């Protein structure tokens, strides 16, 4: 993997636990959001300030081998740190959807392309629609594709 650095686990215990179990079992366990039964992926970014590796479970929104990363944070007023990390370096990211992570790069989608991905995202995880209504910010959608 091209993404090197010291791993700094999330300050949120349930996030930390989910990532640890997902990685230990190669995605066979801890692969859904709590009791929703809806699948997650694990996204690793490099801290824009600290340079440390950060791992965030996000909902799995896959299409044609690409993944939407929806920076919703449950409709919170501010963007998540992982999103800011990816703005700083869109090539410093890996995605794990199953046994092995792969290196990716992201691009933020806008306009009609964002609309298409947003529709897919809400289909995969309907609460995204409520999260958008709860917040004044337009929830950013990044699309991750495999680095060749
Ligand atoms: N969050 C989403 O936004 N979308 C989802 O689809 C989603 C699904 C999901 C499923 C399961 C699950 O367990 C969690 C899920 N989450 C989802 C929550 C997600 O994993 C993140 O916890 C959430 O989006 C908040 O992201 P965050 O990057 O703000 O994480 C916080 C908790 C965090 O870890 N903060 C660190 C801290 O110490 O407070 C800092 C992390 C960081 O990257 N710091 C940077 C650095 O340099 O190291 C500095 C950043 C800066 O600009 O200062």
PDB file of C-alpha atoms and ligand atoms in Angstrom:
ATOM      1  CA  UNK A   1       0.000   0.000   0.000  1.00  0.00           C
ATOM      2  CA  UNK A   2       1.262   3.466  -0.893  1.00  0.00           C
ATOM      3  CA  UNK A   3      -0.291   5.071   2.177  1.00  0.00           C
ATOM      4  CA  UNK A   4       2.308   4.961   4.952  1.00  0.00           C
ATOM      5  CA  UNK A   5       2.261   6.556   8.368  1.00  0.00           C
ATOM      6  CA  UNK A   6       1.414   6.005  12.001  1.00  0.00           C
ATOM      7  CA  UNK A   7      -2.177   4.910  12.574  1.00  0.00           C
ATOM      8  CA  UNK A   8      -4.052   7.093  15.067  1.00  0.00           C
ATOM      9  CA  UNK A   9      -7.319   5.358  16.040  1.00  0.00           C
ATOM     10  CA  UNK A  10     -10.502   7.473  16.147  1.00  0.00           C
ATOM     11  CA  UNK A  11     -11.347   9.156  19.467  1.00  0.00           C
ATOM     12  CA  UNK A  12     -14.830   7.606  19.134  1.00  0.00           C
ATOM     13  CA  UNK A  13     -14.712   4.172  20.775  1.00  0.00           C
ATOM     14  CA  UNK A  14     -17.427   2.570  18.612  1.00  0.00           C
ATOM     15  CA  UNK A  15     -15.674   3.745  15.443  1.00  0.00           C
ATOM     16  CA  UNK A  16     -12.351   2.428  16.740  1.00  0.00           C
ATOM     17  CA  UNK A  17     -13.919  -0.932  17.584  1.00  0.00           C
ATOM     18  CA  UNK A  18     -15.682  -1.214  14.247  1.00  0.00           C
ATOM     19  CA  UNK A  19     -12.471  -0.564  12.294  1.00  0.00           C
ATOM     20  CA  UNK A  20     -10.477  -2.995  14.451  1.00  0.00           C
ATOM     21  CA  UNK A  21     -12.985  -5.834  14.007  1.00  0.00           C
ATOM     22  CA  UNK A  22     -13.480  -5.138  10.297  1.00  0.00           C
ATOM     23  CA  UNK A  23      -9.736  -5.281   9.633  1.00  0.00           C
ATOM     24  CA  UNK A  24      -9.107  -8.311  11.850  1.00  0.00           C
ATOM     25  CA  UNK A  25     -11.819 -10.337  10.073  1.00  0.00           C
ATOM     26  CA  UNK A  26     -11.148  -9.027   6.555  1.00  0.00           C
ATOM     27  CA  UNK A  27     -14.568  -7.410   6.469  1.00  0.00           C
ATOM     28  CA  UNK A  28     -16.502 -10.527   7.514  1.00  0.00           C
ATOM     29  CA  UNK A  29     -17.568  -8.888  10.799  1.00  0.00           C
ATOM     30  CA  UNK A  30     -18.448  -5.304  11.789  1.00  0.00           C
ATOM     31  CA  UNK A  31     -19.336  -4.696   8.142  1.00  0.00           C
ATOM     32  CA  UNK A  32     -22.647  -2.878   8.718  1.00  0.00           C
ATOM     33  CA  UNK A  33     -23.724   0.284  10.526  1.00  0.00           C
ATOM     34  CA  UNK A  34     -24.950  -0.801  13.956  1.00  0.00           C
ATOM     35  CA  UNK A  35     -28.317  -2.541  13.611  1.00  0.00           C
ATOM     36  CA  UNK A  36     -29.265  -1.098  10.207  1.00  0.00           C
ATOM     37  CA  UNK A  37     -27.792  -4.104   8.403  1.00  0.00           C
ATOM     38  CA  UNK A  38     -26.467  -1.720   5.734  1.00  0.00           C
ATOM     39  CA  UNK A  39     -22.881  -2.278   4.578  1.00  0.00           C
ATOM     40  CA  UNK A  40     -19.892  -0.073   5.310  1.00  0.00           C
ATOM     41  CA  UNK A  41     -16.403   0.342   3.883  1.00  0.00           C
ATOM     42  CA  UNK A  42     -13.302   1.514   5.758  1.00  0.00           C
ATOM     43  CA  UNK A  43     -11.607   4.620   4.372  1.00  0.00           C
ATOM     44  CA  UNK A  44      -8.063   5.593   5.395  1.00  0.00           C
ATOM     45  CA  UNK A  45      -6.854   9.176   4.965  1.00  0.00           C
ATOM     46  CA  UNK A  46      -3.691  10.978   6.039  1.00  0.00           C
ATOM     47  CA  UNK A  47      -4.225  13.782   8.570  1.00  0.00           C
ATOM     48  CA  UNK A  48      -3.649  17.099   6.798  1.00  0.00           C
ATOM     49  CA  UNK A  49      -2.105  18.571   9.950  1.00  0.00           C
ATOM     50  CA  UNK A  50      -0.577  15.599  11.785  1.00  0.00           C
ATOM     51  CA  UNK A  51       0.299  13.296   8.875  1.00  0.00           C
ATOM     52  CA  UNK A  52      -1.165  10.398  10.886  1.00  0.00           C
ATOM     53  CA  UNK A  53      -3.349   7.772   9.235  1.00  0.00           C
ATOM     54  CA  UNK A  54      -7.042   8.084  10.115  1.00  0.00           C
ATOM     55  CA  UNK A  55      -9.599   5.358   9.478  1.00  0.00           C
ATOM     56  CA  UNK A  56     -13.287   6.103   9.047  1.00  0.00           C
ATOM     57  CA  UNK A  57     -16.061   3.631   8.376  1.00  0.00           C
ATOM     58  CA  UNK A  58     -18.436   5.086   5.769  1.00  0.00           C
ATOM     59  CA  UNK A  59     -21.533   3.650   4.126  1.00  0.00           C
ATOM     60  CA  UNK A  60     -20.854   1.497   1.069  1.00  0.00           C
ATOM     61  CA  UNK A  61     -22.096   3.304  -2.055  1.00  0.00           C
ATOM     62  CA  UNK A  62     -20.526   1.440  -4.964  1.00  0.00           C
ATOM     63  CA  UNK A  63     -21.123   1.792  -8.692  1.00  0.00           C
ATOM     64  CA  UNK A  64     -18.989   0.393 -11.511  1.00  0.00           C
ATOM     65  CA  UNK A  65     -16.055  -0.213  -9.173  1.00  0.00           C
ATOM     66  CA  UNK A  66     -16.106   3.360  -7.809  1.00  0.00           C
ATOM     67  CA  UNK A  67     -17.289   4.441  -4.364  1.00  0.00           C
ATOM     68  CA  UNK A  68     -19.094   7.572  -3.212  1.00  0.00           C
ATOM     69  CA  UNK A  69     -17.765   8.964   0.063  1.00  0.00           C
ATOM     70  CA  UNK A  70     -20.589  11.023   1.563  1.00  0.00           C
ATOM     71  CA  UNK A  71     -19.360  13.609   4.095  1.00  0.00           C
ATOM     72  CA  UNK A  72     -22.639  13.660   6.035  1.00  0.00           C
ATOM     73  CA  UNK A  73     -21.607  13.168   9.691  1.00  0.00           C
ATOM     74  CA  UNK A  74     -25.290  12.624  10.484  1.00  0.00           C
ATOM     75  CA  UNK A  75     -26.178  16.141   9.266  1.00  0.00           C
ATOM     76  CA  UNK A  76     -23.700  17.896  11.578  1.00  0.00           C
ATOM     77  CA  UNK A  77     -22.949  21.598  10.828  1.00  0.00           C
ATOM     78  CA  UNK A  78     -19.291  21.071   9.850  1.00  0.00           C
ATOM     79  CA  UNK A  79     -17.510  18.859   7.377  1.00  0.00           C
ATOM     80  CA  UNK A  80     -15.710  15.823   8.796  1.00  0.00           C
ATOM     81  CA  UNK A  81     -11.951  15.905   9.215  1.00  0.00           C
ATOM     82  CA  UNK A  82     -11.503  13.042   6.748  1.00  0.00           C
ATOM     83  CA  UNK A  83     -13.076  15.242   4.064  1.00  0.00           C
ATOM     84  CA  UNK A  84     -10.616  18.057   4.808  1.00  0.00           C
ATOM     85  CA  UNK A  85      -7.766  15.571   4.714  1.00  0.00           C
ATOM     86  CA  UNK A  86      -8.878  14.492   1.251  1.00  0.00           C
ATOM     87  CA  UNK A  87      -9.207  18.075   0.041  1.00  0.00           C
ATOM     88  CA  UNK A  88      -5.581  18.553   1.078  1.00  0.00           C
ATOM     89  CA  UNK A  89      -4.425  15.391  -0.728  1.00  0.00           C
ATOM     90  CA  UNK A  90      -6.949  13.565  -2.940  1.00  0.00           C
ATOM     91  CA  UNK A  91      -4.404  10.842  -3.716  1.00  0.00           C
ATOM     92  CA  UNK A  92      -3.677   9.843  -0.095  1.00  0.00           C
ATOM     93  CA  UNK A  93      -6.555   7.441   0.461  1.00  0.00           C
ATOM     94  CA  UNK A  94      -7.213   3.744   0.625  1.00  0.00           C
ATOM     95  CA  UNK A  95     -10.523   1.907   0.586  1.00  0.00           C
ATOM     96  CA  UNK A  96     -11.314  -1.441   2.166  1.00  0.00           C
ATOM     97  CA  UNK A  97     -14.433  -3.219   0.917  1.00  0.00           C
ATOM     98  CA  UNK A  98     -13.786  -6.814   1.882  1.00  0.00           C
ATOM     99  CA  UNK A  99     -10.540  -8.606   2.691  1.00  0.00           C
ATOM    100  CA  UNK A 100      -7.924  -6.198   1.270  1.00  0.00           C
ATOM    101  CA  UNK A 101      -7.604  -2.416   1.048  1.00  0.00           C
ATOM    102  CA  UNK A 102      -6.676  -0.771  -2.237  1.00  0.00           C
ATOM    103  CA  UNK A 103      -5.118   2.611  -3.005  1.00  0.00           C
ATOM    104  CA  UNK A 104      -7.501   5.121  -4.487  1.00  0.00           C
ATOM    105  CA  UNK A 105      -7.803   8.746  -5.475  1.00  0.00           C
ATOM    106  CA  UNK A 106     -10.854  10.913  -4.969  1.00  0.00           C
ATOM    107  CA  UNK A 107     -12.566  13.708  -6.831  1.00  0.00           C
ATOM    108  CA  UNK A 108     -15.419  15.850  -5.575  1.00  0.00           C
ATOM    109  CA  UNK A 109     -18.424  15.611  -7.856  1.00  0.00           C
ATOM    110  CA  UNK A 110     -20.745  18.525  -8.647  1.00  0.00           C
ATOM    111  CA  UNK A 111     -23.817  19.269 -10.754  1.00  0.00           C
ATOM    112  CA  UNK A 112     -25.471  16.410 -12.627  1.00  0.00           C
ATOM    113  CA  UNK A 113     -22.729  13.988 -11.667  1.00  0.00           C
ATOM    114  CA  UNK A 114     -23.260  14.729  -7.966  1.00  0.00           C
ATOM    115  CA  UNK A 115     -27.038  14.317  -8.453  1.00  0.00           C
ATOM    116  CA  UNK A 116     -26.523  10.831  -9.892  1.00  0.00           C
ATOM    117  CA  UNK A 117     -24.229   9.781  -7.063  1.00  0.00           C
ATOM    118  CA  UNK A 118     -26.521  11.358  -4.458  1.00  0.00           C
ATOM    119  CA  UNK A 119     -29.422   9.273  -5.779  1.00  0.00           C
ATOM    120  CA  UNK A 120     -27.284   6.130  -5.478  1.00  0.00           C
ATOM    121  CA  UNK A 121     -26.190   7.163  -2.002  1.00  0.00           C
ATOM    122  CA  UNK A 122     -29.748   7.654  -0.756  1.00  0.00           C
ATOM    123  CA  UNK A 123     -30.741   4.329  -2.293  1.00  0.00           C
ATOM    124  CA  UNK A 124     -27.921   2.630  -0.364  1.00  0.00           C
ATOM    125  CA  UNK A 125     -28.552   4.557   2.856  1.00  0.00           C
ATOM    126  CA  UNK A 126     -31.917   6.414   2.985  1.00  0.00           C
ATOM    127  CA  UNK A 127     -31.049   8.526   6.108  1.00  0.00           C
ATOM    128  CA  UNK A 128     -28.658  10.617   3.977  1.00  0.00           C
ATOM    129  CA  UNK A 129     -31.765  12.474   2.704  1.00  0.00           C
ATOM    130  CA  UNK A 130     -32.721  13.464   6.270  1.00  0.00           C
ATOM    131  CA  UNK A 131     -29.134  14.421   7.065  1.00  0.00           C
ATOM    132  CA  UNK A 132     -29.142  16.852   4.123  1.00  0.00           C
ATOM    133  CA  UNK A 133     -32.332  18.449   5.449  1.00  0.00           C
ATOM    134  CA  UNK A 134     -30.833  18.845   8.919  1.00  0.00           C
ATOM    135  CA  UNK A 135     -27.857  20.925   7.790  1.00  0.00           C
ATOM    136  CA  UNK A 136     -27.279  24.184   5.917  1.00  0.00           C
ATOM    137  CA  UNK A 137     -24.171  22.899   4.200  1.00  0.00           C
ATOM    138  CA  UNK A 138     -24.438  21.026   0.915  1.00  0.00           C
ATOM    139  CA  UNK A 139     -23.140  17.592   1.911  1.00  0.00           C
ATOM    140  CA  UNK A 140     -19.988  16.936  -0.142  1.00  0.00           C
ATOM    141  CA  UNK A 141     -19.824  13.798  -2.257  1.00  0.00           C
ATOM    142  CA  UNK A 142     -16.405  12.465  -3.235  1.00  0.00           C
ATOM    143  CA  UNK A 143     -15.950   9.630  -5.706  1.00  0.00           C
ATOM    144  CA  UNK A 144     -13.066   7.250  -5.070  1.00  0.00           C
ATOM    145  CA  UNK A 145     -11.534   5.241  -7.879  1.00  0.00           C
ATOM    146  CA  UNK A 146      -8.740   2.710  -7.840  1.00  0.00           C
ATOM    147  CA  UNK A 147      -5.208   4.006  -8.477  1.00  0.00           C
ATOM    148  CA  UNK A 148      -3.550   2.139 -11.319  1.00  0.00           C
TER     149      UNK A 148
HETATM  150  N1  LIG B   1     -19.652   9.526   8.503  1.00  0.00           N
HETATM  151  C1  LIG B   1     -19.969  10.142   7.372  1.00  0.00           C
HETATM  152  O1  LIG B   1     -19.679  11.350   7.214  1.00  0.00           O
HETATM  153  N2  LIG B   1     -20.607   9.476   6.347  1.00  0.00           N
HETATM  154  C2  LIG B   1     -20.934   8.152   6.454  1.00  0.00           C
HETATM  155  O2  LIG B   1     -21.444   7.574   5.478  1.00  0.00           O
HETATM  156  C3  LIG B   1     -20.627   7.480   7.683  1.00  0.00           C
HETATM  157  C4  LIG B   1     -20.946   6.118   7.909  1.00  0.00           C
HETATM  158  C5  LIG B   1     -20.521   5.470   9.068  1.00  0.00           C
HETATM  159  C6  LIG B   1     -20.758   4.088   9.256  1.00  0.00           C
HETATM  160  C7  LIG B   1     -20.299   3.437  10.381  1.00  0.00           C
HETATM  161  C8  LIG B   1     -19.579   4.168  11.329  1.00  0.00           C
HETATM  162  O3  LIG B   1     -19.084   3.503  12.404  1.00  0.00           O
HETATM  163  C9  LIG B   1     -19.348   5.519  11.187  1.00  0.00           C
HETATM  164  C10 LIG B   1     -19.819   6.203  10.056  1.00  0.00           C
HETATM  165  N3  LIG B   1     -19.561   7.550   9.862  1.00  0.00           N
HETATM  166  C11 LIG B   1     -19.945   8.191   8.693  1.00  0.00           C
HETATM  167  C12 LIG B   1     -18.773   8.321  10.845  1.00  0.00           C
HETATM  168  C13 LIG B   1     -17.340   8.487  10.306  1.00  0.00           C
HETATM  169  O4  LIG B   1     -16.621   7.273  10.445  1.00  0.00           O
HETATM  170  C14 LIG B   1     -16.561   9.605  11.046  1.00  0.00           C
HETATM  171  O5  LIG B   1     -16.403   9.255  12.395  1.00  0.00           O
HETATM  172  C15 LIG B   1     -17.279  10.941  10.940  1.00  0.00           C
HETATM  173  O6  LIG B   1     -17.546  11.243   9.573  1.00  0.00           O
HETATM  174  C16 LIG B   1     -16.441  12.068  11.530  1.00  0.00           C
HETATM  175  O7  LIG B   1     -15.212  12.129  10.828  1.00  0.00           O
HETATM  176  P1  LIG B   1     -13.956  12.905  11.396  1.00  0.00           P
HETATM  177  O8  LIG B   1     -12.823  12.692  10.443  1.00  0.00           O
HETATM  178  O9  LIG B   1     -14.326  14.303  11.731  1.00  0.00           O
HETATM  179  O10 LIG B   1     -13.662  11.994  12.679  1.00  0.00           O
HETATM  180  C17 LIG B   1     -13.517  12.492  13.985  1.00  0.00           C
HETATM  181  C18 LIG B   1     -14.333  11.704  15.000  1.00  0.00           C
HETATM  182  C19 LIG B   1     -12.073  12.253  14.303  1.00  0.00           C
HETATM  183  O11 LIG B   1     -11.578  11.162  14.266  1.00  0.00           O
HETATM  184  N4  LIG B   1     -11.404  13.316  14.554  1.00  0.00           N
HETATM  185  C20 LIG B   1     -10.014  13.274  14.913  1.00  0.00           C
HETATM  186  C21 LIG B   1      -9.856  13.908  16.242  1.00  0.00           C
HETATM  187  O12 LIG B   1      -8.845  13.629  16.872  1.00  0.00           O
HETATM  188  O13 LIG B   1     -10.786  14.646  16.668  1.00  0.00           O
HETATM  189  C22 LIG B   1      -9.160  14.049  13.948  1.00  0.00           C
HETATM  190  C23 LIG B   1      -9.063  13.364  12.649  1.00  0.00           C
HETATM  191  C24 LIG B   1      -8.151  14.081  11.662  1.00  0.00           C
HETATM  192  O14 LIG B   1      -8.150  13.679  10.512  1.00  0.00           O
HETATM  193  N5  LIG B   1      -7.334  15.130  11.999  1.00  0.00           N
HETATM  194  C25 LIG B   1      -6.456  15.792  11.067  1.00  0.00           C
HETATM  195  C26 LIG B   1      -5.024  15.394  11.210  1.00  0.00           C
HETATM  196  O15 LIG B   1      -4.139  16.105  10.674  1.00  0.00           O
HETATM  197  O16 LIG B   1      -4.738  14.321  11.774  1.00  0.00           O
HETATM  198  C27 LIG B   1      -6.583  17.301  11.228  1.00  0.00           C
HETATM  199  C28 LIG B   1      -7.776  17.808  10.552  1.00  0.00           C
HETATM  200  C29 LIG B   1      -7.811  19.345  10.560  1.00  0.00           C
HETATM  201  O17 LIG B   1      -8.147  19.919   9.529  1.00  0.00           O
HETATM  202  O18 LIG B   1      -7.483  19.927  11.596  1.00  0.00           O
END
